[in-house]
Amino acid sequence: MPREVPGFASRAELSERVGAAAVPQDPRPGTDEHQVISWLTSLHLLQGVPFAYLVPDIRMLPAESIRFFQVDNAWIEALLDGAFSVGATRATAASGTVLRAATAPVVRARLPRVRAALLGAEAGDVAGAGDVAGAGDAPEAISGFLLRSAVVSGWPGLEVRCYADTEGQQPLPLLRFEPVAPALLFCLVGGVLRRAD
């Protein structure tokens, strides 16, 4: 049985405190909550993840090629397990589990707004999200593509429209759209990508 340390909350007390605290949808900038939610959101968008973890062999991306993919939610969960394990102790494990459950929906709901914030617009105003029903909703799946081409550096203003259907009638919101190397473009969308223009 774990012994209680004077001056520190017990595991049950920590879980109760964390469970009772609501995680705000829009934490105030500069607060601890804002920093944690922002960091977890960037992990969902694979920002800061070494490229070798995403593409283990560059030969999988030959020159002048495009590769489509869907992000495995189990892989994201494992990534978050690692994030929540930083600094965890036996006494804080239960509260970490409760906190993770409370932050997960907040983080997923913020995904479509990250790119909009970078562009200084509302989520519905950003190219690729304007006609999407529920553009601010949390995506159930994340997919995308990697484009390795001279087009990336030759046309820095390149834009893309992504769709959930092959006819191009159901637009998907862009979650991340940026060059990760001079000739390599990385794109993530909220939903299952079936067509990209």
PDB file of C-alpha atoms in Angstrom:
ATOM      1  CA  MET A   1       0.000   0.000   0.000  1.00  0.00           C
ATOM      2  CA  PRO A   2       1.477   3.395  -0.966  1.00  0.00           C
ATOM      3  CA  ARG A   3       2.222   5.546   2.010  1.00  0.00           C
ATOM      4  CA  GLU A   4       0.911   9.076   2.222  1.00  0.00           C
ATOM      5  CA  VAL A   5       3.431  11.904   2.068  1.00  0.00           C
ATOM      6  CA  PRO A   6       2.606  14.844   4.359  1.00  0.00           C
ATOM      7  CA  GLY A   7       1.764  18.014   2.407  1.00  0.00           C
ATOM      8  CA  PHE A   8       0.963  16.135  -0.832  1.00  0.00           C
ATOM      9  CA  ALA A   9      -2.453  15.074  -2.072  1.00  0.00           C
ATOM     10  CA  SER A  10      -3.250  11.373  -2.209  1.00  0.00           C
ATOM     11  CA  ARG A  11      -3.840   9.645  -5.536  1.00  0.00           C
ATOM     12  CA  ALA A  12      -7.604   9.681  -4.940  1.00  0.00           C
ATOM     13  CA  GLU A  13      -7.546  13.395  -4.089  1.00  0.00           C
ATOM     14  CA  LEU A  14      -5.541  14.221  -7.235  1.00  0.00           C
ATOM     15  CA  SER A  15      -7.940  12.267  -9.437  1.00  0.00           C
ATOM     16  CA  GLU A  16     -10.914  13.969  -7.803  1.00  0.00           C
ATOM     17  CA  ARG A  17      -9.413  17.457  -8.280  1.00  0.00           C
ATOM     18  CA  VAL A  18      -8.472  16.852 -11.913  1.00  0.00           C
ATOM     19  CA  GLY A  19     -11.803  15.197 -12.688  1.00  0.00           C
ATOM     20  CA  ALA A  20     -13.707  18.100 -11.150  1.00  0.00           C
ATOM     21  CA  ALA A  21     -11.752  20.719 -13.094  1.00  0.00           C
ATOM     22  CA  ALA A  22     -13.229  21.409 -16.490  1.00  0.00           C
ATOM     23  CA  VAL A  23     -10.761  21.920 -19.335  1.00  0.00           C
ATOM     24  CA  PRO A  24     -11.912  25.081 -21.155  1.00  0.00           C
ATOM     25  CA  GLN A  25     -12.524  24.911 -24.916  1.00  0.00           C
ATOM     26  CA  ASP A  26     -10.509  28.106 -25.414  1.00  0.00           C
ATOM     27  CA  PRO A  27      -7.950  28.462 -22.629  1.00  0.00           C
ATOM     28  CA  ARG A  28      -6.687  31.996 -22.128  1.00  0.00           C
ATOM     29  CA  PRO A  29      -3.304  32.563 -23.857  1.00  0.00           C
ATOM     30  CA  GLY A  30      -0.412  32.573 -21.421  1.00  0.00           C
ATOM     31  CA  THR A  31      -2.032  30.104 -19.035  1.00  0.00           C
ATOM     32  CA  ASP A  32      -0.693  26.641 -18.298  1.00  0.00           C
ATOM     33  CA  GLU A  33      -3.828  25.136 -19.833  1.00  0.00           C
ATOM     34  CA  HIS A  34      -3.240  27.034 -23.093  1.00  0.00           C
ATOM     35  CA  GLN A  35       0.363  25.843 -23.324  1.00  0.00           C
ATOM     36  CA  VAL A  36      -0.540  22.210 -22.670  1.00  0.00           C
ATOM     37  CA  ILE A  37      -3.507  22.199 -25.073  1.00  0.00           C
ATOM     38  CA  SER A  38      -1.421  23.915 -27.769  1.00  0.00           C
ATOM     39  CA  TRP A  39       1.395  21.395 -27.366  1.00  0.00           C
ATOM     40  CA  LEU A  40      -0.980  18.416 -27.522  1.00  0.00           C
ATOM     41  CA  THR A  41      -2.677  19.922 -30.592  1.00  0.00           C
ATOM     42  CA  SER A  42       0.676  20.272 -32.352  1.00  0.00           C
ATOM     43  CA  LEU A  43       1.404  16.609 -31.578  1.00  0.00           C
ATOM     44  CA  HIS A  44      -1.893  15.642 -33.230  1.00  0.00           C
ATOM     45  CA  LEU A  45      -0.717  17.548 -36.304  1.00  0.00           C
ATOM     46  CA  LEU A  46       2.630  15.709 -36.141  1.00  0.00           C
ATOM     47  CA  GLN A  47       4.541  18.951 -35.606  1.00  0.00           C
ATOM     48  CA  GLY A  48       7.886  18.311 -33.976  1.00  0.00           C
ATOM     49  CA  VAL A  49       7.781  14.607 -34.848  1.00  0.00           C
ATOM     50  CA  PRO A  50      11.059  13.667 -36.557  1.00  0.00           C
ATOM     51  CA  PHE A  51      10.471  13.130 -40.271  1.00  0.00           C
ATOM     52  CA  ALA A  52      12.237   9.754 -40.100  1.00  0.00           C
ATOM     53  CA  TYR A  53       9.366   8.538 -37.862  1.00  0.00           C
ATOM     54  CA  LEU A  54       6.850   9.508 -40.541  1.00  0.00           C
ATOM     55  CA  VAL A  55       8.817   8.280 -43.575  1.00  0.00           C
ATOM     56  CA  PRO A  56      11.434   5.741 -42.476  1.00  0.00           C
ATOM     57  CA  ASP A  57      13.104   5.519 -45.911  1.00  0.00           C
ATOM     58  CA  ILE A  58      13.269   8.453 -48.333  1.00  0.00           C
ATOM     59  CA  ARG A  59      13.164   5.956 -51.221  1.00  0.00           C
ATOM     60  CA  MET A  60       9.454   5.646 -50.397  1.00  0.00           C
ATOM     61  CA  LEU A  61       9.154   9.185 -51.849  1.00  0.00           C
ATOM     62  CA  PRO A  62      10.803   9.139 -55.287  1.00  0.00           C
ATOM     63  CA  ALA A  63      11.292  12.438 -57.109  1.00  0.00           C
ATOM     64  CA  GLU A  64       8.167  13.874 -58.779  1.00  0.00           C
ATOM     65  CA  SER A  65       5.773  11.687 -56.792  1.00  0.00           C
ATOM     66  CA  ILE A  66       2.809  12.053 -54.466  1.00  0.00           C
ATOM     67  CA  ARG A  67       1.987   9.619 -51.664  1.00  0.00           C
ATOM     68  CA  PHE A  68      -1.407   9.550 -49.949  1.00  0.00           C
ATOM     69  CA  PHE A  69      -1.881   8.248 -46.407  1.00  0.00           C
ATOM     70  CA  GLN A  70      -4.250   8.043 -43.470  1.00  0.00           C
ATOM     71  CA  VAL A  71      -2.963   8.704 -39.965  1.00  0.00           C
ATOM     72  CA  ASP A  72      -3.378   5.710 -37.676  1.00  0.00           C
ATOM     73  CA  ASN A  73      -5.296   6.862 -34.585  1.00  0.00           C
ATOM     74  CA  ALA A  74      -3.557   4.164 -32.521  1.00  0.00           C
ATOM     75  CA  TRP A  75      -0.211   5.743 -33.461  1.00  0.00           C
ATOM     76  CA  ILE A  76      -1.460   9.155 -32.264  1.00  0.00           C
ATOM     77  CA  GLU A  77      -2.676   7.545 -29.030  1.00  0.00           C
ATOM     78  CA  ALA A  78       0.780   6.029 -28.511  1.00  0.00           C
ATOM     79  CA  LEU A  79       2.342   9.444 -29.166  1.00  0.00           C
ATOM     80  CA  LEU A  80       0.045  10.972 -26.535  1.00  0.00           C
ATOM     81  CA  ASP A  81       0.838   8.146 -24.103  1.00  0.00           C
ATOM     82  CA  GLY A  82       4.459   9.189 -24.380  1.00  0.00           C
ATOM     83  CA  ALA A  83       3.580  12.848 -23.872  1.00  0.00           C
ATOM     84  CA  PHE A  84       1.518  12.143 -20.766  1.00  0.00           C
ATOM     85  CA  SER A  85       4.191   9.846 -19.330  1.00  0.00           C
ATOM     86  CA  VAL A  86       6.717  12.706 -19.075  1.00  0.00           C
ATOM     87  CA  GLY A  87       7.205  13.413 -15.392  1.00  0.00           C
ATOM     88  CA  ALA A  88       4.564  10.887 -14.358  1.00  0.00           C
ATOM     89  CA  THR A  89       4.945   9.120 -11.052  1.00  0.00           C
ATOM     90  CA  ARG A  90       2.939   6.379  -9.449  1.00  0.00           C
ATOM     91  CA  ALA A  91       1.108   8.985  -7.350  1.00  0.00           C
ATOM     92  CA  THR A  92       0.121  11.089 -10.377  1.00  0.00           C
ATOM     93  CA  ALA A  93      -0.718   8.274 -12.823  1.00  0.00           C
ATOM     94  CA  ALA A  94      -4.429   8.226 -11.972  1.00  0.00           C
ATOM     95  CA  SER A  95      -4.804  11.995 -12.297  1.00  0.00           C
ATOM     96  CA  GLY A  96      -2.898  11.893 -15.607  1.00  0.00           C
ATOM     97  CA  THR A  97      -5.425   9.398 -16.955  1.00  0.00           C
ATOM     98  CA  VAL A  98      -8.310  11.624 -15.907  1.00  0.00           C
ATOM     99  CA  LEU A  99      -6.610  14.734 -17.331  1.00  0.00           C
ATOM    100  CA  ARG A 100      -5.916  13.025 -20.639  1.00  0.00           C
ATOM    101  CA  ALA A 101      -9.572  12.028 -20.979  1.00  0.00           C
ATOM    102  CA  ALA A 102     -10.593  15.642 -20.254  1.00  0.00           C
ATOM    103  CA  THR A 103      -8.164  17.222 -22.742  1.00  0.00           C
ATOM    104  CA  ALA A 104      -8.640  14.816 -25.678  1.00  0.00           C
ATOM    105  CA  PRO A 105     -11.944  16.263 -26.972  1.00  0.00           C
ATOM    106  CA  VAL A 106     -10.696  19.847 -26.505  1.00  0.00           C
ATOM    107  CA  VAL A 107      -7.537  19.139 -28.509  1.00  0.00           C
ATOM    108  CA  ARG A 108      -9.371  17.376 -31.350  1.00  0.00           C
ATOM    109  CA  ALA A 109     -11.897  20.217 -31.598  1.00  0.00           C
ATOM    110  CA  ARG A 110      -9.029  22.725 -31.975  1.00  0.00           C
ATOM    111  CA  LEU A 111      -7.406  20.935 -34.936  1.00  0.00           C
ATOM    112  CA  PRO A 112      -9.353  22.759 -37.699  1.00  0.00           C
ATOM    113  CA  ARG A 113      -8.640  26.149 -36.085  1.00  0.00           C
ATOM    114  CA  VAL A 114      -4.830  25.898 -35.962  1.00  0.00           C
ATOM    115  CA  ARG A 115      -4.244  26.766 -39.615  1.00  0.00           C
ATOM    116  CA  ALA A 116      -6.914  29.470 -39.471  1.00  0.00           C
ATOM    117  CA  ALA A 117      -5.112  31.087 -36.533  1.00  0.00           C
ATOM    118  CA  LEU A 118      -1.811  31.010 -38.432  1.00  0.00           C
ATOM    119  CA  LEU A 119      -3.486  32.816 -41.329  1.00  0.00           C
ATOM    120  CA  GLY A 120      -5.303  35.267 -39.041  1.00  0.00           C
ATOM    121  CA  ALA A 121      -8.782  34.087 -40.048  1.00  0.00           C
ATOM    122  CA  GLU A 122     -11.739  32.154 -38.716  1.00  0.00           C
ATOM    123  CA  ALA A 123     -11.792  28.387 -39.392  1.00  0.00           C
ATOM    124  CA  GLY A 124     -14.579  28.728 -41.970  1.00  0.00           C
ATOM    125  CA  ASP A 125     -12.768  31.532 -43.837  1.00  0.00           C
ATOM    126  CA  VAL A 126      -9.593  29.588 -44.644  1.00  0.00           C
ATOM    127  CA  ALA A 127      -9.136  28.138 -48.124  1.00  0.00           C
ATOM    128  CA  GLY A 128     -10.128  24.515 -48.072  1.00  0.00           C
ATOM    129  CA  ALA A 129     -12.467  24.922 -45.093  1.00  0.00           C
ATOM    130  CA  GLY A 130     -14.993  27.550 -46.151  1.00  0.00           C
ATOM    131  CA  ASP A 131     -17.615  25.223 -47.612  1.00  0.00           C
ATOM    132  CA  VAL A 132     -17.093  22.400 -45.172  1.00  0.00           C
ATOM    133  CA  ALA A 133     -20.089  21.598 -43.048  1.00  0.00           C
ATOM    134  CA  GLY A 134     -18.906  21.710 -39.463  1.00  0.00           C
ATOM    135  CA  ALA A 135     -15.420  22.952 -40.338  1.00  0.00           C
ATOM    136  CA  GLY A 136     -14.834  23.664 -36.656  1.00  0.00           C
ATOM    137  CA  ASP A 137     -15.855  20.154 -35.584  1.00  0.00           C
ATOM    138  CA  ALA A 138     -13.333  17.591 -34.447  1.00  0.00           C
ATOM    139  CA  PRO A 139     -12.351  15.349 -37.365  1.00  0.00           C
ATOM    140  CA  GLU A 140     -12.949  11.636 -36.888  1.00  0.00           C
ATOM    141  CA  ALA A 141      -9.997  10.764 -39.118  1.00  0.00           C
ATOM    142  CA  ILE A 142      -6.911  12.545 -40.375  1.00  0.00           C
ATOM    143  CA  SER A 143      -5.397  11.835 -43.774  1.00  0.00           C
ATOM    144  CA  GLY A 144      -3.179  13.647 -46.225  1.00  0.00           C
ATOM    145  CA  PHE A 145      -0.396  13.471 -48.733  1.00  0.00           C
ATOM    146  CA  LEU A 146       3.311  14.095 -49.254  1.00  0.00           C
ATOM    147  CA  LEU A 147       4.280  15.721 -52.546  1.00  0.00           C
ATOM    148  CA  ARG A 148       7.941  15.478 -53.560  1.00  0.00           C
ATOM    149  CA  SER A 149       8.377  17.665 -56.597  1.00  0.00           C
ATOM    150  CA  ALA A 150      10.145  20.707 -58.020  1.00  0.00           C
ATOM    151  CA  VAL A 151       6.652  22.264 -58.033  1.00  0.00           C
ATOM    152  CA  VAL A 152       6.970  22.844 -54.256  1.00  0.00           C
ATOM    153  CA  SER A 153       9.911  25.241 -54.545  1.00  0.00           C
ATOM    154  CA  GLY A 154       8.991  26.495 -58.028  1.00  0.00           C
ATOM    155  CA  TRP A 155       5.492  27.651 -56.999  1.00  0.00           C
ATOM    156  CA  PRO A 156       5.651  28.781 -53.354  1.00  0.00           C
ATOM    157  CA  GLY A 157       2.049  30.059 -53.508  1.00  0.00           C
ATOM    158  CA  LEU A 158       0.708  26.618 -54.441  1.00  0.00           C
ATOM    159  CA  GLU A 159      -2.764  25.934 -53.046  1.00  0.00           C
ATOM    160  CA  VAL A 160      -4.730  22.734 -52.699  1.00  0.00           C
ATOM    161  CA  ARG A 161      -8.383  21.778 -52.325  1.00  0.00           C
ATOM    162  CA  CYS A 162      -9.113  18.407 -50.741  1.00  0.00           C
ATOM    163  CA  TYR A 163     -12.338  16.429 -50.933  1.00  0.00           C
ATOM    164  CA  ALA A 164     -13.958  13.442 -49.248  1.00  0.00           C
ATOM    165  CA  ASP A 165     -15.403  12.271 -52.585  1.00  0.00           C
ATOM    166  CA  THR A 166     -13.956  11.750 -56.052  1.00  0.00           C
ATOM    167  CA  GLU A 167     -16.474  14.176 -57.619  1.00  0.00           C
ATOM    168  CA  GLY A 168     -15.148  17.110 -55.560  1.00  0.00           C
ATOM    169  CA  GLN A 169     -18.461  17.927 -53.859  1.00  0.00           C
ATOM    170  CA  GLN A 170     -17.478  17.378 -50.196  1.00  0.00           C
ATOM    171  CA  PRO A 171     -14.539  19.652 -49.238  1.00  0.00           C
ATOM    172  CA  LEU A 172     -12.300  18.750 -46.327  1.00  0.00           C
ATOM    173  CA  PRO A 173     -10.611  21.293 -44.027  1.00  0.00           C
ATOM    174  CA  LEU A 174      -6.852  21.682 -44.303  1.00  0.00           C
ATOM    175  CA  LEU A 175      -5.262  21.060 -40.927  1.00  0.00           C
ATOM    176  CA  ARG A 176      -1.621  21.433 -41.939  1.00  0.00           C
ATOM    177  CA  PHE A 177      -0.174  22.515 -45.268  1.00  0.00           C
ATOM    178  CA  GLU A 178       3.504  23.371 -45.389  1.00  0.00           C
ATOM    179  CA  PRO A 179       6.779  22.537 -47.083  1.00  0.00           C
ATOM    180  CA  VAL A 180       8.973  20.405 -44.812  1.00  0.00           C
ATOM    181  CA  ALA A 181      11.911  20.539 -47.245  1.00  0.00           C
ATOM    182  CA  PRO A 182      12.622  22.615 -50.382  1.00  0.00           C
ATOM    183  CA  ALA A 183      10.969  20.030 -52.642  1.00  0.00           C
ATOM    184  CA  LEU A 184       8.634  18.291 -50.152  1.00  0.00           C
ATOM    185  CA  LEU A 185       5.116  19.402 -49.250  1.00  0.00           C
ATOM    186  CA  PHE A 186       3.240  17.937 -46.276  1.00  0.00           C
ATOM    187  CA  CYS A 187      -0.555  18.165 -46.120  1.00  0.00           C
ATOM    188  CA  LEU A 188      -2.998  16.957 -43.448  1.00  0.00           C
ATOM    189  CA  VAL A 189      -6.785  17.193 -43.773  1.00  0.00           C
ATOM    190  CA  GLY A 190      -9.650  16.494 -41.403  1.00  0.00           C
ATOM    191  CA  GLY A 191     -11.388  13.437 -42.836  1.00  0.00           C
ATOM    192  CA  VAL A 192     -10.616  10.704 -45.339  1.00  0.00           C
ATOM    193  CA  LEU A 193      -9.034  12.228 -48.451  1.00  0.00           C
ATOM    194  CA  ARG A 194     -10.367  10.900 -51.764  1.00  0.00           C
ATOM    195  CA  ARG A 195      -9.430  13.754 -54.123  1.00  0.00           C
ATOM    196  CA  ALA A 196      -6.911  16.621 -54.127  1.00  0.00           C
ATOM    197  CA  ASP A 197      -6.883  19.468 -56.656  1.00  0.00           C
TER     198      ASP A 197
END
